[in-house]
PDB file of C-alpha atoms in Angstrom:
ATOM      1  CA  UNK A   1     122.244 118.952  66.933  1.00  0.00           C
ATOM      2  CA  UNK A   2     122.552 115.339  68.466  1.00  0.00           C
ATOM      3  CA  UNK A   3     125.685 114.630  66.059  1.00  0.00           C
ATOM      4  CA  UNK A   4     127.205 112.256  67.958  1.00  0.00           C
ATOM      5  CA  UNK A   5     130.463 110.720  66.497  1.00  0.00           C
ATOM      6  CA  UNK A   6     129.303 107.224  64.535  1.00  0.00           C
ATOM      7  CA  UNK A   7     130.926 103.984  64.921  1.00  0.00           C
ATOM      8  CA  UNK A   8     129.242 102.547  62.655  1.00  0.00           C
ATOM      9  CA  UNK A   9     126.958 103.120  59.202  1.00  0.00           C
ATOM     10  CA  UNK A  10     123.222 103.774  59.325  1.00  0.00           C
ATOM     11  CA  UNK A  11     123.917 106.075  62.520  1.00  0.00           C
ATOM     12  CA  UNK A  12     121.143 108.344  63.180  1.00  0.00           C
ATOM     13  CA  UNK A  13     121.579 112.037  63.619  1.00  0.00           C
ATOM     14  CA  UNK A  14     118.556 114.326  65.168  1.00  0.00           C
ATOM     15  CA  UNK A  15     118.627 117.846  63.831  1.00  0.00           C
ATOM     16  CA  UNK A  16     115.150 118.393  64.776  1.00  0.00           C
ATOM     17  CA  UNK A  17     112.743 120.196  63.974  1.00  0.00           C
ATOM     18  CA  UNK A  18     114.310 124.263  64.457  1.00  0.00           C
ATOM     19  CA  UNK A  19     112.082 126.924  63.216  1.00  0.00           C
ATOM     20  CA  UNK A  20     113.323 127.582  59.467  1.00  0.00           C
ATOM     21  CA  UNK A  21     114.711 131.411  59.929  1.00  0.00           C
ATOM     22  CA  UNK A  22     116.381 133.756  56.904  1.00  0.00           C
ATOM     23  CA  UNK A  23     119.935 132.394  56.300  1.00  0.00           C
ATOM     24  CA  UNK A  24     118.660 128.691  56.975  1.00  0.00           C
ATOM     25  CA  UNK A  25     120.932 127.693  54.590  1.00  0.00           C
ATOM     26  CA  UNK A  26     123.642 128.789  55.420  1.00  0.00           C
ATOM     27  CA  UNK A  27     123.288 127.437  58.880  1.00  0.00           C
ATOM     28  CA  UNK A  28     122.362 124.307  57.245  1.00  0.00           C
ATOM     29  CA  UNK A  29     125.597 123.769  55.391  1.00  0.00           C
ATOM     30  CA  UNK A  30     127.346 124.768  58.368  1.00  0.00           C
ATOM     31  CA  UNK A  31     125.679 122.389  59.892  1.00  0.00           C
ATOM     32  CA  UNK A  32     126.351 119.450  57.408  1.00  0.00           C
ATOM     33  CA  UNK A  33     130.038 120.277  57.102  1.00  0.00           C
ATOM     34  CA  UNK A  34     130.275 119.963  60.913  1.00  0.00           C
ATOM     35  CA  UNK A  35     128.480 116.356  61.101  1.00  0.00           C
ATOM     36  CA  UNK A  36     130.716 115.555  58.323  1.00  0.00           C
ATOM     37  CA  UNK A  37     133.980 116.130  60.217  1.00  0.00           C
ATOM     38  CA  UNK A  38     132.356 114.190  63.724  1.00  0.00           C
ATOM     39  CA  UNK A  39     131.383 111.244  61.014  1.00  0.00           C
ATOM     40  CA  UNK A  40     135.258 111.293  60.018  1.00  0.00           C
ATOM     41  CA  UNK A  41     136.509 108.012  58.588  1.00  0.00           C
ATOM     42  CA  UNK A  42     133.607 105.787  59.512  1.00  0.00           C
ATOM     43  CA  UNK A  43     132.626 104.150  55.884  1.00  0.00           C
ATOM     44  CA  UNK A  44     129.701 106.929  54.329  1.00  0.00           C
ATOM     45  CA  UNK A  45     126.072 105.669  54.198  1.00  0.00           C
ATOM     46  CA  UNK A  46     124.786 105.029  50.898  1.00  0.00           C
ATOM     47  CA  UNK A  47     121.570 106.899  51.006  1.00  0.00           C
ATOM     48  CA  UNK A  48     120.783 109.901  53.393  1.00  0.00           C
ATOM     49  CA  UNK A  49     117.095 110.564  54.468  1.00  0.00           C
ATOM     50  CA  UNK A  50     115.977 113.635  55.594  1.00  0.00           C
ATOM     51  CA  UNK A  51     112.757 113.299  58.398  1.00  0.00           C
ATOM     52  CA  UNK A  52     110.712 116.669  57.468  1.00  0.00           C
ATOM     53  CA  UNK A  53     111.958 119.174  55.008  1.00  0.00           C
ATOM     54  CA  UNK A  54     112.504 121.648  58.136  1.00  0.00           C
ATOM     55  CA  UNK A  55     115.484 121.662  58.208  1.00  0.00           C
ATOM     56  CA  UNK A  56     116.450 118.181  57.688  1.00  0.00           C
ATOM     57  CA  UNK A  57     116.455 118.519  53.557  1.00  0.00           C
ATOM     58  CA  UNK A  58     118.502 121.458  53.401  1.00  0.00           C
ATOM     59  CA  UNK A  59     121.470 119.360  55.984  1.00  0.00           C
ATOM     60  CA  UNK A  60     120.639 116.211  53.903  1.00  0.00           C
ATOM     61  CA  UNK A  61     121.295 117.900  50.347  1.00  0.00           C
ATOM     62  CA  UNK A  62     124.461 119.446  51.363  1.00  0.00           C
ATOM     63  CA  UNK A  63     125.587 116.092  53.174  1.00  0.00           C
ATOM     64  CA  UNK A  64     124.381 114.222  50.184  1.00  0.00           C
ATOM     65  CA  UNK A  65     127.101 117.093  48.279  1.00  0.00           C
ATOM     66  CA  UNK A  66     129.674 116.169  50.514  1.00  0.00           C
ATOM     67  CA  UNK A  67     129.484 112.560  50.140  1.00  0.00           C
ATOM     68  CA  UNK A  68     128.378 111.806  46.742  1.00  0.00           C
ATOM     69  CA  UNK A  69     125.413 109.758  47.586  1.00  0.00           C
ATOM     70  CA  UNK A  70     121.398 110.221  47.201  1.00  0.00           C
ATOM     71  CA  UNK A  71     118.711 111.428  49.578  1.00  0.00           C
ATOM     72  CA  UNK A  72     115.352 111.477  50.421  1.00  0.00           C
ATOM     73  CA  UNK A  73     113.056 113.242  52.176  1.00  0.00           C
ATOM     74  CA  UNK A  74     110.242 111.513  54.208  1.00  0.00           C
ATOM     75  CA  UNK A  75     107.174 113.963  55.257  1.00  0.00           C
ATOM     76  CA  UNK A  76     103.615 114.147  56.982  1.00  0.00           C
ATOM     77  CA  UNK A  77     103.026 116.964  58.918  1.00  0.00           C
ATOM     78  CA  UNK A  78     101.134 119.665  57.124  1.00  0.00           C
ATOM     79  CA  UNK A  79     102.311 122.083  59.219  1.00  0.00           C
ATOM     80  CA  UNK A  80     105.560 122.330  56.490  1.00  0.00           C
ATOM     81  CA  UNK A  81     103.368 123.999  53.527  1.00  0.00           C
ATOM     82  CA  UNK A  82     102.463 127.019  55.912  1.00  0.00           C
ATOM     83  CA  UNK A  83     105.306 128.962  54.395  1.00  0.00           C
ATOM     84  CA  UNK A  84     104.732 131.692  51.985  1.00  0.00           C
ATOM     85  CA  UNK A  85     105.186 130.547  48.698  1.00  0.00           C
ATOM     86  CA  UNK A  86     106.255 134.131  47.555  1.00  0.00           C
ATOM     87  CA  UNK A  87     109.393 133.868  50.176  1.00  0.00           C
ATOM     88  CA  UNK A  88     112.842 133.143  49.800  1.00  0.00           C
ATOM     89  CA  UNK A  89     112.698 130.286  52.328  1.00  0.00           C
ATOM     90  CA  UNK A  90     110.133 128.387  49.935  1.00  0.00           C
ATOM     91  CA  UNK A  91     112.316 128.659  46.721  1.00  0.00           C
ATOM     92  CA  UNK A  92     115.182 127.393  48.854  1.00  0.00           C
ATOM     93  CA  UNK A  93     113.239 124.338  50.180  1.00  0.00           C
ATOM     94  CA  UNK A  94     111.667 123.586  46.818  1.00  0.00           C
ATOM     95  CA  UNK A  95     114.670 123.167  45.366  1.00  0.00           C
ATOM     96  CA  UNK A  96     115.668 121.213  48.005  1.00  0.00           C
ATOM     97  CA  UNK A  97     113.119 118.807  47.769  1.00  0.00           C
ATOM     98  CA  UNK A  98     112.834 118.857  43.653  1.00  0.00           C
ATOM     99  CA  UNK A  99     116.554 117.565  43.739  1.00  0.00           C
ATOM    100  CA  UNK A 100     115.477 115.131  46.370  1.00  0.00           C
ATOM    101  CA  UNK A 101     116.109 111.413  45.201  1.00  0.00           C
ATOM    102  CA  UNK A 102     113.231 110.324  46.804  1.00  0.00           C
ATOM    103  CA  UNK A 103     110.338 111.546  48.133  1.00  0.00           C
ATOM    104  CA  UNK A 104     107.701 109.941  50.675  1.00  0.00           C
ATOM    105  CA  UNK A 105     104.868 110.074  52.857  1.00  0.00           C
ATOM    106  CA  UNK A 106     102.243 107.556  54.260  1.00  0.00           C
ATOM    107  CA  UNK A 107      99.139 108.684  52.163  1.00  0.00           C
ATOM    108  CA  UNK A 108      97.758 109.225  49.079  1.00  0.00           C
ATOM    109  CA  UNK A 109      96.017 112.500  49.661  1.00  0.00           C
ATOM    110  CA  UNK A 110      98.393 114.079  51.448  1.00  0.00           C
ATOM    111  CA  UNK A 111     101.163 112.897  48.963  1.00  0.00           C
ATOM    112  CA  UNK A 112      99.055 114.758  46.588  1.00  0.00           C
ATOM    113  CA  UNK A 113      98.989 117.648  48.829  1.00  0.00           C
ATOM    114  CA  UNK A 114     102.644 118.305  49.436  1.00  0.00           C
ATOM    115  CA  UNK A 115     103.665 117.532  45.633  1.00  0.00           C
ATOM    116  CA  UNK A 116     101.467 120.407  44.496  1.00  0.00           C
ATOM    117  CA  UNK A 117     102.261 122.681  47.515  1.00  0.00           C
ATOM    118  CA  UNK A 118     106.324 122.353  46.552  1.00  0.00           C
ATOM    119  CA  UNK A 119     105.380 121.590  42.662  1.00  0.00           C
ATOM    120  CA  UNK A 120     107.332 118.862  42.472  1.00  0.00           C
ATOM    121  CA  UNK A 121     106.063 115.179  39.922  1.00  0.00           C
ATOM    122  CA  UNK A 122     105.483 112.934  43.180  1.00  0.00           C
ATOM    123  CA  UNK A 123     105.502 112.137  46.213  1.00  0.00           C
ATOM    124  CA  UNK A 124     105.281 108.481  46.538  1.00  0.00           C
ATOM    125  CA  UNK A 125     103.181 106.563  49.349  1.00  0.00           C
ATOM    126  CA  UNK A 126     104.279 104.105  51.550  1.00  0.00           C
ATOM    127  CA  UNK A 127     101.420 102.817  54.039  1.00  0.00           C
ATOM    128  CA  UNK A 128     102.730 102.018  57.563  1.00  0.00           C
ATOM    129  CA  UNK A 129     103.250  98.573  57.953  1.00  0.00           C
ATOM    130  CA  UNK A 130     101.700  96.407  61.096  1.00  0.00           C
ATOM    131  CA  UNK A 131     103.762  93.783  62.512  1.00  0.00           C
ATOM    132  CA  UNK A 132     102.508  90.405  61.988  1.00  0.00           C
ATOM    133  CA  UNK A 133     102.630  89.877  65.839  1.00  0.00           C
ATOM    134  CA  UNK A 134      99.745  92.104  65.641  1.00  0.00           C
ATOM    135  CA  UNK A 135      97.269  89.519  64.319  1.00  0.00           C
ATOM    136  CA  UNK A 136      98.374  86.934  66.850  1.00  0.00           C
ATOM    137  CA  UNK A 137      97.175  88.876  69.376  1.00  0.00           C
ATOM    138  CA  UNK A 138      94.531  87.071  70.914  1.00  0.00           C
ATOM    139  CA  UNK A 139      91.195  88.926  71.373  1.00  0.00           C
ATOM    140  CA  UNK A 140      89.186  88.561  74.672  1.00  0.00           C
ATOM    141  CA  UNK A 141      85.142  87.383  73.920  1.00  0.00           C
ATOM    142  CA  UNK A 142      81.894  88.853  74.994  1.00  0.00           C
ATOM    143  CA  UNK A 143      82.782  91.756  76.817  1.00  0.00           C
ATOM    144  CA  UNK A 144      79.661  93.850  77.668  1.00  0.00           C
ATOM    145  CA  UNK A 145      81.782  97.336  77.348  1.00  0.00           C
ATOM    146  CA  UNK A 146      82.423  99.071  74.026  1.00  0.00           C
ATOM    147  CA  UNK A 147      86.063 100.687  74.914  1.00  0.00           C
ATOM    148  CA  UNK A 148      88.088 103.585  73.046  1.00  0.00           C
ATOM    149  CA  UNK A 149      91.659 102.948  72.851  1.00  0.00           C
ATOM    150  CA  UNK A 150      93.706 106.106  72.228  1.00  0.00           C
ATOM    151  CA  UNK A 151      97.664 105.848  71.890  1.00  0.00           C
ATOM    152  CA  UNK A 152      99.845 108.779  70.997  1.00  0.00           C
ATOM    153  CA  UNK A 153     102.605 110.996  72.866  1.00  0.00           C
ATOM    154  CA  UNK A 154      99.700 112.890  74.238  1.00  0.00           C
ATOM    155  CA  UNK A 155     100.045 116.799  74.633  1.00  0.00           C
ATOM    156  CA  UNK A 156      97.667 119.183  73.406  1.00  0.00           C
ATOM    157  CA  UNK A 157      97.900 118.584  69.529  1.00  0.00           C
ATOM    158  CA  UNK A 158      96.201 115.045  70.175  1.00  0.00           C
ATOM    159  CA  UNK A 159      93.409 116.575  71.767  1.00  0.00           C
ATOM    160  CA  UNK A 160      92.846 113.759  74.389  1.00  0.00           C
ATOM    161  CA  UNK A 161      90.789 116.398  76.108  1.00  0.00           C
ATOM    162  CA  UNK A 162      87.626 116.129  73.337  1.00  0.00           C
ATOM    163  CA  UNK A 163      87.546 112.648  73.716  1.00  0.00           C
ATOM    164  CA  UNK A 164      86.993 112.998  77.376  1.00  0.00           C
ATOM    165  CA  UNK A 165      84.615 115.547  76.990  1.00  0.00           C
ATOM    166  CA  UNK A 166      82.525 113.664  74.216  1.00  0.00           C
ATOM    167  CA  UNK A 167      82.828 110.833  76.416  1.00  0.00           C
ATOM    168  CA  UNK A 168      81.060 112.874  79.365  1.00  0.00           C
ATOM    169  CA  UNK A 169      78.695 114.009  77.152  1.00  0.00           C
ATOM    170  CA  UNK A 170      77.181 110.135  75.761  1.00  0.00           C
ATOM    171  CA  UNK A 171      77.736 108.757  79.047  1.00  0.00           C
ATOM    172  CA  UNK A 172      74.117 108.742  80.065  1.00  0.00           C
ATOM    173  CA  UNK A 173      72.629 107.386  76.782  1.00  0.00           C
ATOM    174  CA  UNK A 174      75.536 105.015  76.648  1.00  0.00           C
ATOM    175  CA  UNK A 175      76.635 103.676  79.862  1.00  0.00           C
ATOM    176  CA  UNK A 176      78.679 100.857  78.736  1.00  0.00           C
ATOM    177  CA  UNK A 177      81.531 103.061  76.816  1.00  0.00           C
ATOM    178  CA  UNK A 178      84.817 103.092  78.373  1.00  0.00           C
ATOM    179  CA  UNK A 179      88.050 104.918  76.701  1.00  0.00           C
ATOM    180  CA  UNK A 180      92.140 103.877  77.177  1.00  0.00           C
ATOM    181  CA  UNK A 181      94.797 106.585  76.829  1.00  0.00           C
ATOM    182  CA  UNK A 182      98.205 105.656  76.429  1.00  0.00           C
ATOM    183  CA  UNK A 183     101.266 107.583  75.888  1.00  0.00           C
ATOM    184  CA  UNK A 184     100.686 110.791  78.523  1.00  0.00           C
ATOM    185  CA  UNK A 185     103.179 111.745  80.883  1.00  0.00           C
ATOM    186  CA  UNK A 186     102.661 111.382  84.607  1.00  0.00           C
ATOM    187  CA  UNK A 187     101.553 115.729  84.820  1.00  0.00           C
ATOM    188  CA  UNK A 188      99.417 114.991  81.373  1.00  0.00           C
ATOM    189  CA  UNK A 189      97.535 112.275  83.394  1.00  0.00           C
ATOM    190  CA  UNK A 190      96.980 113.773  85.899  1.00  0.00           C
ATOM    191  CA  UNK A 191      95.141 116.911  84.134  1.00  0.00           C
ATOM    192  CA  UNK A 192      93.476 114.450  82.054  1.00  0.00           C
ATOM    193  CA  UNK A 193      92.157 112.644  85.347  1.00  0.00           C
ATOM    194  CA  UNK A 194      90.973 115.522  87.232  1.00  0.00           C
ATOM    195  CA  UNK A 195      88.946 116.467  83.394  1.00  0.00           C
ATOM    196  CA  UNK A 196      87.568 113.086  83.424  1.00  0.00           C
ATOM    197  CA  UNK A 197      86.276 113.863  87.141  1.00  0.00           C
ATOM    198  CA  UNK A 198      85.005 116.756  86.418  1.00  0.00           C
ATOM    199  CA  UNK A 199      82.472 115.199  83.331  1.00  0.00           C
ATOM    200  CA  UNK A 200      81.751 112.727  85.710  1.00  0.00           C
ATOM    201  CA  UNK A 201      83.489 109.703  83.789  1.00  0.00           C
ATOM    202  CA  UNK A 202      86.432 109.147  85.731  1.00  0.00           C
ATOM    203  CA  UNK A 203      85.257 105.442  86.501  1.00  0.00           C
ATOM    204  CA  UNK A 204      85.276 105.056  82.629  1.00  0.00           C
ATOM    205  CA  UNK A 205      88.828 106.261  81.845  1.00  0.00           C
ATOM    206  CA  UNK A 206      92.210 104.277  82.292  1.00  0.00           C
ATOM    207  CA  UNK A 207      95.335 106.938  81.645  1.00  0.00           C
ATOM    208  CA  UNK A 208      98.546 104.876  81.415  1.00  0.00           C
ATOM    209  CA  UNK A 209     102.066 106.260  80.539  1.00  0.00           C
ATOM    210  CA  UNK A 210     104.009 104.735  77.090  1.00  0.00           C
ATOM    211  CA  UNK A 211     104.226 101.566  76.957  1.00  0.00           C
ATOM    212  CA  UNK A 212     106.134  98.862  74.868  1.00  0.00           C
ATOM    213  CA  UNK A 213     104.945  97.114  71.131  1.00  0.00           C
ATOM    214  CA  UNK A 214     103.095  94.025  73.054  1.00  0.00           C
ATOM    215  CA  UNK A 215     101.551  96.458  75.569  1.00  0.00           C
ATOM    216  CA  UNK A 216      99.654  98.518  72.715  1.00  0.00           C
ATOM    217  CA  UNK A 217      98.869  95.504  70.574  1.00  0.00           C
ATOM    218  CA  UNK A 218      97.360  93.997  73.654  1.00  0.00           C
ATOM    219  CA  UNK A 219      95.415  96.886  74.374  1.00  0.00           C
ATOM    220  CA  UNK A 220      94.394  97.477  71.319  1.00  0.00           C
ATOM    221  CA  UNK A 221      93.358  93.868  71.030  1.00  0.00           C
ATOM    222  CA  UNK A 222      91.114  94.325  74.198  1.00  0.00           C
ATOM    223  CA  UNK A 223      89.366  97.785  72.743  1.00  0.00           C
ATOM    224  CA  UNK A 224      86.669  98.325  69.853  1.00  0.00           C
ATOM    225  CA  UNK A 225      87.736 101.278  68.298  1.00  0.00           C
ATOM    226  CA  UNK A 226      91.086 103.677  68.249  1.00  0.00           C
ATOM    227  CA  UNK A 227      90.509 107.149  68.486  1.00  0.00           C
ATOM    228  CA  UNK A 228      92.284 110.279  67.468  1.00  0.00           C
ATOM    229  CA  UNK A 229      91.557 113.739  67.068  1.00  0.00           C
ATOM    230  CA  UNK A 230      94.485 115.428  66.240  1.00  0.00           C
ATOM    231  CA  UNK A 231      94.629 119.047  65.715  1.00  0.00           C
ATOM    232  CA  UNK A 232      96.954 118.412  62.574  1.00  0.00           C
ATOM    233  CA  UNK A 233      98.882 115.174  61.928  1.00  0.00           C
TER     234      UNK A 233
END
C-alpha cells in the first residue's frame, strides 16, 4: 500500500488506485487500522485528503475515525461515476463522500458533474495554479514554424497517436507545423517515432522523455499551442 512508517507530519501514503471489489470496505478499514499502527506515535495530521474516492475515501474516513480529524476528498477522473448507482459499492462511497469535510476538483463543470452523480450539495473548484516563474519565461521572436507542444505521462489514454496522425494528414497544406511530445517513455517514443515515419512527418516531431518544471515552461514558451486529446481526463 506504500505505508511507509512517517517521521514526520504531512507524510504521504499511496493506496492507489485498486479496482473497488465487494467487501471494499472492509478491506479499507483493514487497511486504515494497519497505516495507523506503522504511523504509531508520530504527532497525527490535522486534515486527511483522500486523492480519488477509489479507494482512497473509504481509508481516509476510517483514518479520519481513528484520529479524530477531518477529510477531504480531491477528484477528476470521470472514470469514478461508472459505477452502478443501484449497487452496494455506490451507497458505500456516497456516504463516504457526503460525510467528506471537503470536497474538490479543478472545474466547474465537472464539479457539477460528480456532485449530482454522488448527490451530494458541492463540490467546490479550485483552478490549478501556474507558477509565477511561468511568465518570466522569456519567449523566442519571429519564428516561421507554428509548433504543438504536448506534455503528459504519455500512454494510450493521451492519445499522442491522433495528434501524429492529424499532423500527417495537414502536413501538405501546412508545411510549417511542427509538434513537441514530452513525458513518453523511451519504448513509447520509439512507437511514436516509427508512427510519425510512417505519415511521413518524422522531420516535424521532437519525442523527449519527462522532464523538469523549467524544461516544460521553456518548451512551452517556445510552442504556439498545447495539445491534448485525452480519451478521458
Amino acid at each position: 500500500m506504500g505505508c511507509e512508517r512517517p517521521n514526520l507530519p504531512g507524510t504521504t501514503a499511496e493506496f492507489g488506485t485498486r479496482p473497488s471489489l465487494p467487501g471494499q470496505q472492509v478491506l479499507a478499514t483493514a487497511w486504515a487500522r494497519a497505516f495507523a499502527r506503522r504511523w504509531g506515535d508520530a504527532p497525527k495530521p490535522e486534515v486527511i485528503h483522500a486523492h480519488s474516492v477509489l479507494p482512497s475515501v473509504l481509508v481516509a474516513r476510517e483514518l479520519s475515525r481513528l484520529w479524530h480529524v477531518p477529510y477531504g476528498l480531491t477528484e477528476h477522473s470521470p472514470s469514478t461515476m461508472t459505477i452502478s448507482k443501484t449497487s452496494p459499492r455506490y451507497r458505500v462511497i456516497r456516504r463516504a463522500v457526503a460525510e467528506a469535510d471537503f470536497r474538490l476538483s479543478v472545474s466547474d463543470g465537472v464539479c457539477q458533474q460528480f456532485a449530482d452523480f454522488y448527490a451530494v450539495p458541492s463540490f467546490s473548484t479550485i483552478p490549478l495554479p501556474v507558477a509565477e516563474a511561468s511568465f518570466a519565461t522569456p519567449l523566442p521572436q519571429g519564428s516561421d514554424t507554428f509548433t504543438f507542444v504536448h506534455v503528459s505521462l504519455i500512454e494510450p489514454r493521451k492519445r499522442a497517436d491522433r495528434v501524429i496522425r492529424a499532423l500527417g494528414a495537414i502536413a501538405q497544406d501546412y508545411p510549417q507545423t511542427r509538434a513537441v511530445f514530452i513525458g513518453g517513455a523511451e519504448d513509447v517514443n520509439a512507437s511514436l517515432t516509427l508512427l510519425a515515419t510512417e505519415c511521413g512527418v518524422a522531420d516535424r516531431v521532437r519525442l523527449l522523455p519527462p522532464t523538469d518544471k523549467n524544461g516544460i515552461r521553456t518548451q512551452f514558451a517556445q510552442s504556439d499551442c498545447f495539445v491534448l486529446v485525452s480519451s478521458e481526463e
